[in-house]
Every structure is written in C-alpha cells, then in structure tokens.
XYZ file of C-alpha atoms in Angstrom:
641
model
C 10.149 -27.802 1.121
C 12.717 -26.346 -1.250
C 12.701 -27.430 -4.656
C 16.557 -27.802 -3.811
C 15.070 -31.327 -2.008
C 13.712 -32.364 -4.707
C 16.486 -32.070 -6.650
C 18.168 -34.601 -4.145
C 15.700 -36.996 -4.014
C 15.696 -37.424 -8.047
C 19.355 -37.544 -7.222
C 19.241 -40.323 -4.592
C 16.844 -42.576 -7.079
C 19.210 -42.614 -9.603
C 23.076 -42.723 -7.565
C 21.847 -42.634 -3.659
C 25.461 -42.240 -2.641
C 25.811 -38.604 -4.829
C 22.373 -38.278 -3.417
C 23.292 -38.864 0.208
C 26.797 -36.828 -0.600
C 24.406 -34.116 -1.633
C 22.244 -34.552 1.205
C 24.854 -34.149 3.899
C 26.676 -30.815 2.378
C 23.210 -29.205 1.911
C 22.377 -29.824 5.629
C 25.509 -28.117 6.885
C 24.466 -25.017 4.265
C 21.341 -24.737 5.650
C 22.517 -24.200 9.300
C 24.787 -21.577 9.044
C 22.969 -18.086 9.212
C 24.505 -15.156 7.974
C 23.572 -11.369 9.304
C 19.396 -10.407 8.502
C 16.955 -12.314 7.232
C 16.968 -15.718 5.757
C 14.395 -17.843 4.149
C 13.676 -20.339 1.549
C 13.670 -18.812 -1.971
C 13.993 -22.468 -3.598
C 10.647 -23.874 -4.469
C 8.797 -21.966 -7.074
C 4.553 -21.086 -6.191
C 2.264 -22.836 -8.317
C -0.985 -22.464 -8.710
C -4.694 -23.935 -9.449
C -6.524 -22.576 -12.566
C -9.785 -24.547 -11.986
C -11.659 -22.367 -15.121
C -8.793 -22.657 -17.478
C -9.345 -24.645 -20.114
C -7.199 -28.079 -20.406
C -4.793 -28.227 -23.278
C -2.185 -29.917 -25.407
C 1.159 -29.660 -23.504
C -0.498 -28.256 -19.619
C 0.459 -29.165 -16.540
C -1.846 -30.542 -14.467
C -3.424 -32.520 -11.423
C -5.618 -35.118 -11.259
C -8.377 -34.326 -8.662
C -9.958 -36.463 -6.345
C -13.393 -37.853 -6.917
C -16.271 -35.967 -6.597
C -17.414 -35.715 -2.199
C -13.771 -36.789 -1.122
C -12.643 -34.439 0.723
C -8.454 -35.342 0.888
C -5.738 -33.493 -0.628
C -5.772 -36.037 -3.515
C -2.854 -36.972 -5.564
C -0.615 -33.640 -5.253
C 1.789 -34.844 -8.139
C 2.253 -33.087 -11.691
C 1.508 -34.129 -14.634
C 1.629 -32.973 -18.732
C -0.923 -33.752 -20.820
C 0.559 -35.404 -24.459
C -2.718 -35.496 -26.417
C -6.789 -36.007 -26.051
C -9.002 -38.857 -27.358
C -12.754 -39.410 -27.354
C -13.142 -42.728 -25.465
C -17.066 -43.691 -24.116
C -18.468 -40.119 -25.569
C -15.841 -38.703 -23.003
C -12.779 -36.570 -23.819
C -9.677 -38.773 -22.192
C -6.393 -36.802 -21.948
C -2.919 -38.788 -22.019
C -0.912 -37.842 -19.181
C 2.836 -38.112 -18.623
C 3.715 -37.857 -14.708
C 6.658 -34.859 -14.311
C 9.559 -34.370 -12.681
C 9.912 -38.249 -11.681
C 12.513 -40.776 -12.336
C 11.098 -43.043 -14.186
C 7.670 -41.492 -15.272
C 3.767 -43.282 -15.015
C 1.507 -42.575 -17.536
C -2.057 -42.655 -17.181
C -5.416 -41.659 -18.987
C -7.791 -39.635 -17.302
C -10.759 -37.897 -17.888
C -10.617 -34.350 -18.675
C -13.537 -33.101 -16.177
C -10.912 -34.099 -13.880
C -8.154 -32.799 -14.459
C -7.436 -29.057 -13.100
C -4.271 -26.951 -14.895
C -1.589 -25.605 -12.359
C 0.319 -22.832 -13.414
C 4.530 -22.560 -12.226
C 4.918 -18.903 -11.466
C 8.187 -19.214 -13.180
C 6.082 -20.559 -16.549
C 5.506 -17.917 -18.924
C 1.402 -17.111 -19.532
C -0.050 -15.025 -22.108
C -2.842 -12.506 -19.376
C -5.891 -11.354 -20.753
C -8.875 -9.456 -19.457
C -12.836 -10.374 -19.345
C -15.385 -8.127 -18.599
C -17.500 -9.601 -16.079
C -20.052 -6.398 -15.315
C -19.605 -2.673 -14.619
C -21.614 0.473 -13.073
C -21.742 3.976 -14.452
C -22.184 6.406 -12.472
C -19.185 8.923 -12.663
C -19.467 10.250 -16.362
C -16.082 10.739 -17.837
C -14.304 10.377 -14.515
C -11.811 7.171 -14.929
C -12.986 3.757 -13.939
C -12.178 1.500 -10.810
C -11.413 -1.509 -12.007
C -11.538 -5.147 -9.480
C -9.988 -8.072 -11.160
C -10.314 -11.535 -9.885
C -7.435 -13.316 -10.414
C -3.893 -14.615 -8.964
C -2.381 -11.879 -8.130
C 1.276 -12.417 -8.625
C 0.011 -12.995 -12.783
C -2.255 -10.075 -12.836
C 0.430 -7.824 -10.841
C 2.825 -9.246 -14.188
C 0.508 -8.276 -16.541
C 0.520 -4.840 -14.810
C 4.243 -4.273 -15.348
C 2.715 -4.040 -18.559
C -0.212 -1.697 -18.403
C 1.324 0.492 -15.464
C 4.736 0.396 -15.224
C 6.134 3.164 -12.848
C 2.747 4.672 -12.493
C 1.276 3.541 -9.558
C 1.225 7.136 -6.877
C 0.389 4.237 -3.872
C -0.300 0.471 -2.726
C -1.915 -0.006 -0.509
C -1.883 -3.759 0.913
C -3.522 -5.545 3.733
C -1.974 -9.291 3.392
C -2.182 -12.503 4.862
C -1.259 -12.283 8.495
C -0.078 -15.623 8.663
C -2.057 -16.954 11.895
C -1.336 -20.398 11.665
C -5.389 -20.431 11.468
C -5.583 -21.612 7.632
C -5.921 -17.885 6.349
C -4.156 -18.608 3.251
C -2.701 -20.835 0.855
C 1.060 -21.442 -0.888
C 0.810 -24.019 -3.586
C -2.955 -24.445 -2.990
C -3.114 -25.485 0.463
C -3.373 -23.644 3.550
C -0.602 -22.927 5.917
C -1.160 -24.094 9.280
C 0.280 -23.303 13.058
C 2.576 -26.495 12.796
C 4.417 -25.752 9.250
C 8.190 -25.861 10.097
C 8.615 -23.771 6.506
C 5.322 -21.608 7.719
C 7.532 -17.873 7.827
C 9.428 -19.007 4.843
C 6.315 -19.799 3.000
C 5.119 -16.520 3.628
C 8.483 -14.117 2.988
C 8.898 -16.473 -0.103
C 5.110 -15.442 -1.379
C 5.472 -11.283 -0.196
C 8.760 -11.241 -1.710
C 7.726 -12.107 -5.345
C 4.953 -9.742 -5.210
C 6.750 -7.102 -3.351
C 9.462 -6.843 -5.814
C 6.638 -6.196 -8.946
C 5.462 -3.643 -6.713
C 8.350 -1.894 -6.771
C 8.184 -2.059 -10.442
C 4.849 -0.792 -10.588
C 5.635 2.082 -8.017
C 6.212 5.540 -9.546
C 10.275 5.612 -8.598
C 10.091 9.693 -8.677
C 7.354 10.289 -5.248
C 5.158 7.072 -4.167
C 4.360 5.158 -1.191
C 3.964 1.530 -0.384
C 1.570 0.983 2.879
C 1.337 -2.336 4.595
C -0.863 -2.930 7.439
C 0.272 -6.126 9.316
C 0.164 -7.744 13.003
C 2.942 -9.070 15.275
C 2.951 -12.234 13.370
C 5.189 -11.244 11.003
C 5.803 -7.625 11.578
C 9.676 -7.914 12.200
C 10.040 -10.576 9.195
C 8.473 -7.915 6.947
C 10.443 -4.589 8.071
C 13.832 -6.800 7.282
C 11.958 -7.828 3.993
C 10.961 -4.549 2.657
C 14.591 -3.249 4.044
C 16.059 -5.566 1.381
C 13.073 -4.745 -1.391
C 13.364 -1.113 -0.742
C 17.117 -0.644 0.398
C 16.948 3.300 -1.188
C 13.339 3.813 0.127
C 12.390 5.779 3.631
C 10.941 3.510 5.696
C 8.710 3.984 9.005
C 6.281 1.714 10.613
C 2.899 3.195 12.571
C 1.048 1.383 15.736
C -2.740 1.654 15.345
C -5.144 1.160 17.701
C -7.904 -1.299 15.790
C -9.661 -2.166 19.464
C -9.480 -0.311 22.468
C -11.057 -3.018 24.437
C -8.417 -5.260 23.806
C -8.333 -9.480 22.418
C -7.489 -11.124 26.016
C -4.693 -13.601 25.609
C -4.173 -15.779 29.163
C -0.847 -15.021 30.121
C 0.059 -12.397 27.967
C -0.910 -8.943 27.049
C -3.822 -7.804 25.838
C -3.828 -6.611 22.064
C -5.158 -3.659 20.933
C -3.231 -2.898 18.086
C -1.616 -3.654 14.502
C 0.908 -2.133 12.376
C 1.362 0.006 9.355
C 4.646 0.251 7.322
C 4.992 3.363 4.902
C 7.951 2.698 2.491
C 8.565 6.447 1.113
C 9.715 6.170 -2.717
C 11.638 8.825 -3.944
C 10.352 12.385 -3.066
C 7.325 11.460 -1.183
C 6.259 13.364 2.009
C 4.149 12.857 4.706
C 1.491 15.279 4.490
C -0.627 17.173 7.341
C -3.425 16.152 8.692
C -6.176 17.711 10.530
C -5.060 15.471 13.302
C -2.193 14.614 14.892
C -4.062 10.705 15.302
C -2.897 10.377 19.086
C -5.017 12.540 20.550
C -7.028 15.618 20.236
C -4.911 18.459 21.263
C -3.900 18.987 18.251
C -6.492 19.220 15.877
C -6.401 22.382 12.917
C -10.144 23.029 13.005
C -9.492 23.828 16.179
C -6.798 26.928 14.806
C -9.828 28.686 13.176
C -9.905 32.410 14.627
C -6.711 31.891 16.349
C -3.901 34.186 16.375
C -0.764 32.889 14.310
C 2.149 31.171 15.430
C 5.791 32.878 15.848
C 9.482 30.702 16.243
C 12.126 31.514 17.541
C 14.582 32.737 14.852
C 18.106 31.480 16.121
C 18.260 27.496 15.270
C 18.680 25.330 18.079
C 20.270 21.912 17.439
C 23.539 20.792 18.601
C 25.298 21.283 15.457
C 24.011 24.378 14.226
C 27.027 26.240 15.444
C 29.020 29.326 13.571
C 30.553 28.011 10.623
C 28.332 25.406 9.992
C 26.564 28.382 7.606
C 28.586 30.710 6.794
C 25.377 33.129 5.477
C 23.520 32.480 8.885
C 25.706 34.449 11.409
C 25.198 38.252 11.052
C 23.855 41.015 13.292
C 20.427 42.176 13.606
C 20.076 45.895 14.812
C 17.683 46.993 17.244
C 16.607 49.978 18.514
C 17.593 51.123 21.913
C 14.829 52.699 22.541
C 11.858 51.068 20.904
C 13.046 47.522 20.794
C 11.838 47.308 17.074
C 14.522 45.510 14.665
C 15.635 48.219 12.659
C 17.807 46.483 9.747
C 19.595 43.189 8.869
C 23.522 43.334 9.095
C 25.787 41.642 6.388
C 26.751 37.675 7.537
C 31.186 37.753 9.021
C 33.436 34.756 7.871
C 34.590 33.065 11.173
C 38.041 35.323 11.515
C 35.923 38.232 12.061
C 35.363 38.642 15.725
C 31.515 40.313 15.954
C 32.576 42.659 18.709
C 34.572 44.968 15.740
C 31.177 45.274 13.614
C 30.154 48.443 13.474
C 26.607 49.402 14.710
C 24.478 52.147 13.841
C 23.585 55.066 16.114
C 20.635 54.346 18.272
C 20.845 50.560 17.946
C 22.695 47.910 19.666
C 23.237 44.397 17.891
C 21.724 41.156 18.699
C 23.565 37.713 17.358
C 22.229 34.161 17.550
C 24.005 33.411 21.139
C 22.969 30.360 22.907
C 22.354 30.187 26.908
C 26.131 29.389 27.806
C 27.112 32.549 25.124
C 28.354 30.086 22.303
C 27.855 31.323 19.283
C 25.101 29.643 16.628
C 23.551 30.082 14.225
C 19.961 32.086 12.812
C 17.489 30.347 11.091
C 17.157 32.537 8.245
C 19.582 33.692 5.513
C 20.031 37.598 5.491
C 18.419 38.141 1.852
C 15.610 36.331 3.425
C 15.336 38.108 6.681
C 15.699 41.233 5.129
C 12.373 40.291 2.748
C 10.645 39.232 6.181
C 11.438 42.695 7.688
C 9.962 44.642 5.072
C 6.670 42.619 5.462
C 6.745 42.492 9.077
C 7.159 37.985 9.180
C 10.312 39.086 11.577
C 9.833 41.030 14.908
C 12.345 41.583 18.006
C 10.654 41.509 21.788
C 11.751 42.055 25.268
C 14.627 43.695 24.165
C 17.596 44.507 26.809
C 20.265 47.407 25.524
C 22.172 46.841 28.613
C 22.850 42.832 27.738
C 22.670 43.687 24.149
C 19.900 40.755 24.011
C 16.316 40.130 22.393
C 14.170 37.693 21.736
C 13.500 37.236 17.823
C 10.794 35.685 16.258
C 9.890 34.971 12.340
C 6.968 33.190 10.798
C 7.767 29.821 9.217
C 7.534 29.813 5.119
C 4.256 27.677 6.168
C 2.666 30.590 7.462
C 4.195 32.740 4.953
C 2.618 30.703 2.281
C -0.917 30.610 4.105
C -0.913 34.667 3.953
C -0.177 34.577 0.449
C -3.282 31.883 -0.493
C -5.836 33.817 2.195
C -6.036 30.927 4.348
C -4.344 33.068 7.050
C -6.096 36.842 7.265
C -4.150 39.562 8.302
C -5.892 41.427 10.741
C -3.600 44.582 11.924
C -0.011 45.241 12.800
C 1.949 45.925 15.803
C 3.902 49.335 16.812
C 7.035 47.774 14.948
C 5.166 47.340 11.812
C 4.995 43.128 12.936
C 1.725 41.472 11.332
C -0.911 40.591 13.446
C -3.047 37.816 11.615
C -5.183 34.696 12.862
C -6.339 31.633 10.988
C -9.817 31.266 8.703
C -9.150 28.011 7.481
C -7.791 24.740 9.049
C -3.472 24.307 8.944
C -2.685 20.770 9.092
C -0.614 19.373 11.929
C 2.112 16.701 11.906
C 1.075 13.523 12.587
C 2.455 10.998 14.895
C 3.834 7.432 14.811
C 0.735 6.318 17.037
C -2.544 6.236 16.045
C -5.306 6.461 18.560
C -8.603 6.826 16.578
C -12.023 6.074 17.072
C -12.513 6.100 13.825
C -10.058 3.408 13.072
C -11.869 0.618 15.643
C -11.851 -2.341 12.973
C -15.690 -3.329 13.685
C -17.469 0.125 13.770
C -15.735 1.305 10.416
C -15.343 -2.368 8.892
C -17.548 -5.025 10.153
C -20.498 -2.741 11.040
C -20.234 -0.568 8.038
C -19.948 -4.199 5.964
C -22.636 -5.286 7.271
C -24.926 -2.035 5.757
C -23.356 -2.738 2.756
C -23.965 -5.675 2.031
C -26.436 -7.542 4.394
C -25.930 -10.979 5.749
C -22.875 -11.685 3.999
C -19.711 -12.347 6.317
C -16.262 -11.533 5.687
C -13.562 -11.882 8.299
C -11.619 -8.817 9.909
C -12.651 -6.229 7.432
C -10.004 -3.116 8.097
C -11.791 0.417 9.195
C -12.701 2.374 5.466
C -11.546 5.150 7.795
C -8.127 4.249 8.797
C -7.343 2.767 5.302
C -8.548 6.668 3.860
C -6.409 8.497 6.687
C -3.612 6.040 5.605
C -4.133 7.267 1.622
C -4.783 11.002 2.551
C -1.576 11.670 4.105
C 0.134 11.038 0.092
C -2.310 11.775 -2.279
C -4.695 14.473 -0.701
C -2.671 16.714 -3.025
C -2.978 14.104 -6.108
C -6.632 14.123 -7.685
C -5.643 12.271 -10.611
C -3.720 9.852 -8.400
C -3.424 6.111 -8.791
C -3.927 3.455 -6.426
C -3.240 -0.301 -6.439
C -4.726 -2.794 -3.453
C -3.347 -6.748 -4.837
C -4.872 -7.928 -1.467
C -7.888 -6.230 -1.691
C -10.580 -8.517 -0.094
C -13.689 -7.118 0.491
C -12.670 -4.038 -1.052
C -12.044 -1.380 1.261
C -8.841 0.486 -0.763
C -11.252 1.519 -3.260
C -14.339 2.224 -1.525
C -11.717 4.589 0.378
C -10.411 6.404 -2.833
C -13.987 6.942 -3.676
C -14.869 8.758 -0.488
C -11.365 10.681 -1.135
C -12.604 11.904 -4.408
C -15.822 13.030 -3.124
C -14.188 15.361 -0.425
C -12.359 17.380 -3.464
C -13.410 16.324 -6.635
C -10.832 14.351 -7.281
C -10.185 11.520 -10.044
C -8.232 9.282 -8.261
C -8.703 5.277 -9.671
C -8.147 2.186 -7.734
C -6.956 -0.979 -9.228
C -8.264 -3.978 -7.006
C -6.941 -7.351 -7.043
C -8.006 -10.207 -5.790
C -9.256 -13.852 -6.110
C -12.307 -16.022 -6.076
C -11.488 -18.386 -2.829
C -13.719 -19.529 -0.278
C -13.003 -19.653 3.428
C -11.681 -23.109 4.557
C -14.795 -24.380 6.366
C -16.951 -23.281 3.394
C -14.669 -24.909 0.671
C -15.147 -28.395 3.330
C -18.835 -28.337 2.786
C -19.021 -27.384 -0.857
C -16.223 -30.637 -1.529
C -18.859 -32.565 1.259
C -21.568 -31.713 -1.237
C -19.813 -32.966 -4.238
C -18.830 -29.124 -6.015
C -15.055 -28.180 -7.433
C -13.325 -25.431 -7.607
C -14.705 -23.670 -11.193
C -18.712 -24.891 -10.568
C -20.734 -22.397 -10.937
C -22.160 -22.876 -7.529
C -19.273 -22.845 -5.821
C -18.159 -19.510 -7.626
C -20.643 -17.557 -6.710
C -19.867 -17.818 -3.143
C -15.838 -16.914 -3.718
C -14.481 -13.374 -2.211
C -14.800 -11.379 -5.746
C -18.126 -12.675 -6.255
C -19.781 -12.909 -3.211
C -18.060 -9.915 -0.576
C -16.253 -7.662 -3.532
C -17.893 -7.273 -6.773
C -21.210 -6.477 -4.498
C -19.417 -4.278 -2.247
C -18.267 -1.743 -4.747
C -21.100 -1.390 -6.796
C -23.654 -1.111 -3.942
C -21.144 1.566 -2.417
C -21.397 3.269 -5.377
C -24.952 2.974 -6.145
C -26.091 3.370 -2.482
C -28.231 0.338 -3.090
C -28.052 -3.053 -1.341
C -27.891 -6.471 -4.049
C -31.145 -6.308 -2.744
C -31.795 -3.406 -4.945
C -32.765 -1.615 -1.500
C -31.708 1.776 0.220
C -28.637 1.079 2.186
C -29.195 2.068 6.364
C -27.338 4.007 8.340
C -24.680 7.432 7.669
C -20.470 7.454 7.377
C -19.266 8.278 10.890
C -16.236 10.378 10.228
C -15.094 13.563 9.129
C -17.537 14.297 6.666
C -21.241 12.316 7.812
C -23.685 11.831 5.163
C -26.010 9.345 4.289
C -24.575 5.691 2.434
C -27.403 5.384 0.295
C -26.370 9.062 -1.321
C -23.520 6.367 -3.233
C -20.979 8.182 -5.137
C -20.361 9.548 -8.408
C -18.049 6.689 -9.309
C -17.831 4.303 -11.746
C -16.327 0.831 -11.518
C -15.938 -2.649 -14.223
C -14.870 -6.001 -13.223
C -12.332 -8.229 -14.705
C -11.653 -11.787 -14.748
C -7.780 -12.730 -15.291
C -7.961 -15.333 -18.612
C -4.440 -17.210 -19.807
C -4.453 -17.106 -23.222
C -2.185 -19.686 -26.131
C 0.779 -17.584 -28.205
C -1.324 -18.523 -30.747
C -4.181 -16.587 -30.155
C -1.962 -13.407 -29.201
C 0.217 -14.060 -32.221
C -2.716 -14.217 -34.953
C -5.110 -11.773 -33.450
C -7.771 -14.213 -31.715
C -7.139 -13.248 -28.441
C -8.050 -8.872 -28.910
C -11.359 -8.920 -27.243
C -9.282 -10.811 -23.601
C -6.224 -7.836 -24.870
C -8.094 -4.650 -24.871
C -9.051 -4.145 -21.724
C -5.124 -4.277 -20.724
C -4.494 -1.487 -23.245
C -7.783 0.238 -22.313
C -5.974 0.291 -18.522
C -2.952 1.312 -20.170
C -4.757 4.275 -21.398
C -5.945 5.368 -18.252
C -9.334 3.067 -17.866
C -11.234 6.010 -19.804
C -14.343 5.992 -21.818
C -15.284 2.891 -24.121
C -12.780 0.571 -25.517
C -12.697 -1.767 -28.966
C -13.935 -4.979 -27.820
C -13.644 -6.606 -31.505
C -10.631 -6.612 -34.071
C -10.852 -4.152 -36.867
C -11.054 -5.948 -40.162
C -12.488 -2.852 -42.694
C -12.571 0.990 -42.433
C -15.250 3.191 -43.012
C -14.898 6.578 -44.175
C-alpha cells in the first residue's frame, strides 16, 4: 500500500466524486511501466520504539492487551497531554491521519512510541558494556537500534570515511524473516517485493553517503529471491560504480526442491567505488589449480611482449611500434630501436651490422604493437627483464618475452630471488614468497560452507544459542580481504550484522597482519516470529526485561563478539575447537581486540540545546574521533589547572 492510496481514501471521505476520479487516474498511471526497476516509494516506513519513554507530542500506537496475539489497533495517535487518574499516568490521544479524528484516554504503559522515517530524530548512544583486550587499538562497536536511524547518526560520525560495507540483508523469502512497518512480510503479500526494494533503497542511499568516494566497496550477499531486483537497484543508486556479481557455493550437497534445480549457491554483489580494485588472493577461489603457495620455489613466468588484443594495431599507440635488434649468430637481444611514425615503411629502417630487426607482427603478417614503450624496454634490457628466444634470422623472427611490472616489483621487494643469469643476461629467478592470483567469479571453497563455517562455529562460541543461517566467517573474511588486506586501518560497517560475523571476520584479519581495522556492527533486538508469539502468550511485550534479553543483539550478537575476543563462552568456559581455515589456531586464544556495545537513544531537542544529554552525545563524538581511548561521559562544569 502506498501513501497515495491513504490520501485518496481521505479525499473520498471528504468528496466521494473527486476521490473516485483521483483513484481512476492513479490506477491508469500505475498500470504503465517504464523501462527499468519500478516499485512503490510513496509510503514511508515507521518503526515502534518500545523502550522510548512516551512524551507529549509523540506519535503512538495503542498496544493490544497483554497476552493478546492479534495485531491490535494499527492507527496512529498523537499525545496531547498527560494526567494522573487513580494513581496511573494516562495520556490524552487524538487520532492522526483521520478526516474526523477520534480521541481517547489510555494508560501510558499500553502505548508504544512510533517514529516515521520522515521525522527528525536527535540520536544518542548509551553504553551497555564493553570488553577490552586490544590495548590502544580502536574499539569495535555494536549498536542496537533501528538500522536506518543508526545510519542517519553515522552520517555525522563517518560521512565519507567507511572503507568497506558488508551486508547480508533479509532475503525476503516470504517465511516471516523480516518486518516492514512493524509487521512480518509474508509470501502472499502483493507488495512484498516493492516493500523490500523501498526498504533497501533508503538504507543504500545512506550507505552511499558513508562510503569513501575515492576508494571503497559495498559487498551485498543475496539469494535468488531478490538478486535480479537488487542488481538493478544497485545500478540506480550507484550509477558511477563498478559492479560485479559473484556466485558462491555455500553447500555442495544442495537443497533439494521438487521440480526445481537443487540450490547450492548464493550471490555476492561487489560495488566498487572510486579507485577500488580487487586485490590478489592466495587462491583463484574456484579450484586448487592456481594456489599462490604452490609457486614458492618455482621459476618466474615470462610473458610475450607483443600485445594480442584485436585493437592493438600499428597506429593505436604511436610509441609502441619499434624494432628490436637481435644478433644473427647468438639470437641475443642487442638493442632497442626508436619508434617510427605511421607513414614510414618499417623495411626502410637501418639495421645494425650483424643483427636483424624483429617487429610486433601478428601471425597473419599485420603490424601490431609491443606491450612496453621503448624507454621501459631499454631499462628492462639493462636489467635482464626482457629477452629473445627461438631466433630465425632468415625469417627475421624471434619470440620476445618480458617480466610484468608485478614481477619486477616483487624482485625489488625480495619476494622473488634472482638466482643467476642466462648467457644473454636475462635473469633466472624463483618465488620465495607466495604471489597472489586473480580471483574468479565463481567461488567454490569448502571453508565457505554455511554449516561448517557458520552454524558449527557459532555453536562452539555460544553453545545452546540458535541463530538461523549464519554466514561462514571464512566467506566474509575472504570477501573483505580482497579490498582491505592492504588497509590495516580500514573502517568496516555492517548494518545487518545479525550474529556479528563481519566483526568476527575483521578481528581474524587483524590477527593475521597485526592490523588496526575496526568494525561497526548495527543490529536490532528483535526476537523471531515463533518466539514473539510465545512471549506474547506469556503476557510479555517488547521492552520488558524478559523479552529484551532474548533479542538478537542481547542474546546472540553481543555474547558472540565478547566470547570471540575473550576465548570464553558466555558461561566463562574455554571455547572448544579450532578455526579451520588458512591459519588454524584454538578459538580459546581469543583476540587482542576491544569492543563496546551501545543502544541508540532518541533525545529531545530541548535536552540537546541545553546540554542535558551530553553523556548520550559523547559516544557519537568518540566514534567520530576514531573509537580510540577513553571518552568524556559527563559535561565539564569547571576547570582545574
């Protein structure tokens, strides 16, 4: 349902004929489809804030009686005033968005504050605990709150500062796996896909404001329910970005579905911003045929100097058509000639005595281009980085090889060792360190298995606590590594953090190279649909202590991150088992990291203006300063020197 249909209903109540005319025109417009992605954006989201105190002027909903599992009254009301009646605080309410608004008086404990996404908010943060093992390293942060509102708050603290965002949003399966406007979206909902797109678009637009425009990446995992729509949405929100989609095998045994192909995969979108590039990996991610570690001790690879793409023809790059002079007797490369312009016949070029000229000719005899400028080729000849083999003086041909710039750099850095030289001076060298390989677009890594790297790992860290479909920590680690391995101070964000896999993966990356990367994790404290129903039957409501302690943030995310750092379960017992990846070690070792946990608050403008909410604002200032060290939690009223 869109906001327009609500307005048309109001128009019908005032003027039935005008309302009918508007509805007819609206339906005609709705039936037209332009090319591209179309979905409803009109109706804004709203979210219930059960822990927020009710204030005068608030928009609220009236909750059903305790124990009642029905949706209850979904109308919005405005609080006009309070009074005490029979020892209870009662709110006077006026119906919102009604032609003839009703009024009523309701016990404040039966109300829940509702925030609409067009409302202005005044965010703050309250610390709910911390774990410290990282010394002076920056803290990881976990923020419990509605992710849209937290993202809005982060535009103050981290606008343009985020190096990588990894998100695993709701997949919109129709199995009551996510909420829109405080209600689960089910498979029979006609607006199911439209709601999901509107939900995602609002958050992706804020994510764009947070990403570093010069060099950053957004990583989004998704399954077949929404991957096509997501791809179009990403192109619309990030038109200037480079977008690639990866197919990732998460369970080789597959999920059997009658009459369909067995599902074994998910998809990962990589949205590269600015100068962001995909780094080299230890494996090609598809199979074991290109493992970087296998190259240690092996000889270096030489490449052919002639460019082979169809566009590499003489004239395309004026400085890259020149002769190489090869000794007739030895076949050794003697010298590099000068480039010639297009109008000069190559056969008129003078050849030094005792040599013949080799040109970049295609197999069919057409003139092509060399892969280096003559200046670079001359430098390479001096250092033994270019050579000729299989010379044939009568045909005036020879195979010309050179070392790519990455290999030359590795030699200078000591990653490749020069062991000798050929008679013509060309270097002989072997790999002494693993050289990365270019990852492929299909990932088939056993470590990415969602059960072994996700559910089983989580069950060891927080035994007895269930979380549906956690990602493999190693899959998230690999996805991030391609972009932040060289950024040891990177700031990573996950605003659908769920069980906290992304923060856990960032800590593993830090352990590998002693990095100072930090992760900001945003999650809410919702309970599952089944748990919600059972808790309501017990007479509980969101906001009650016994309800909140079972929410995702309190029951899963915070304990997981704390236990991962300390190496102890929530029961303070050493965690059993090892990490099974490229660096096996006991999970009980933990990490030299620190993390602090926060809950988002909604402050009043009066409290902000009169400096009465400093303790809530201080954490935002601390985040903005880099999440390092201690912070001031109370306002300064005097100074002593």
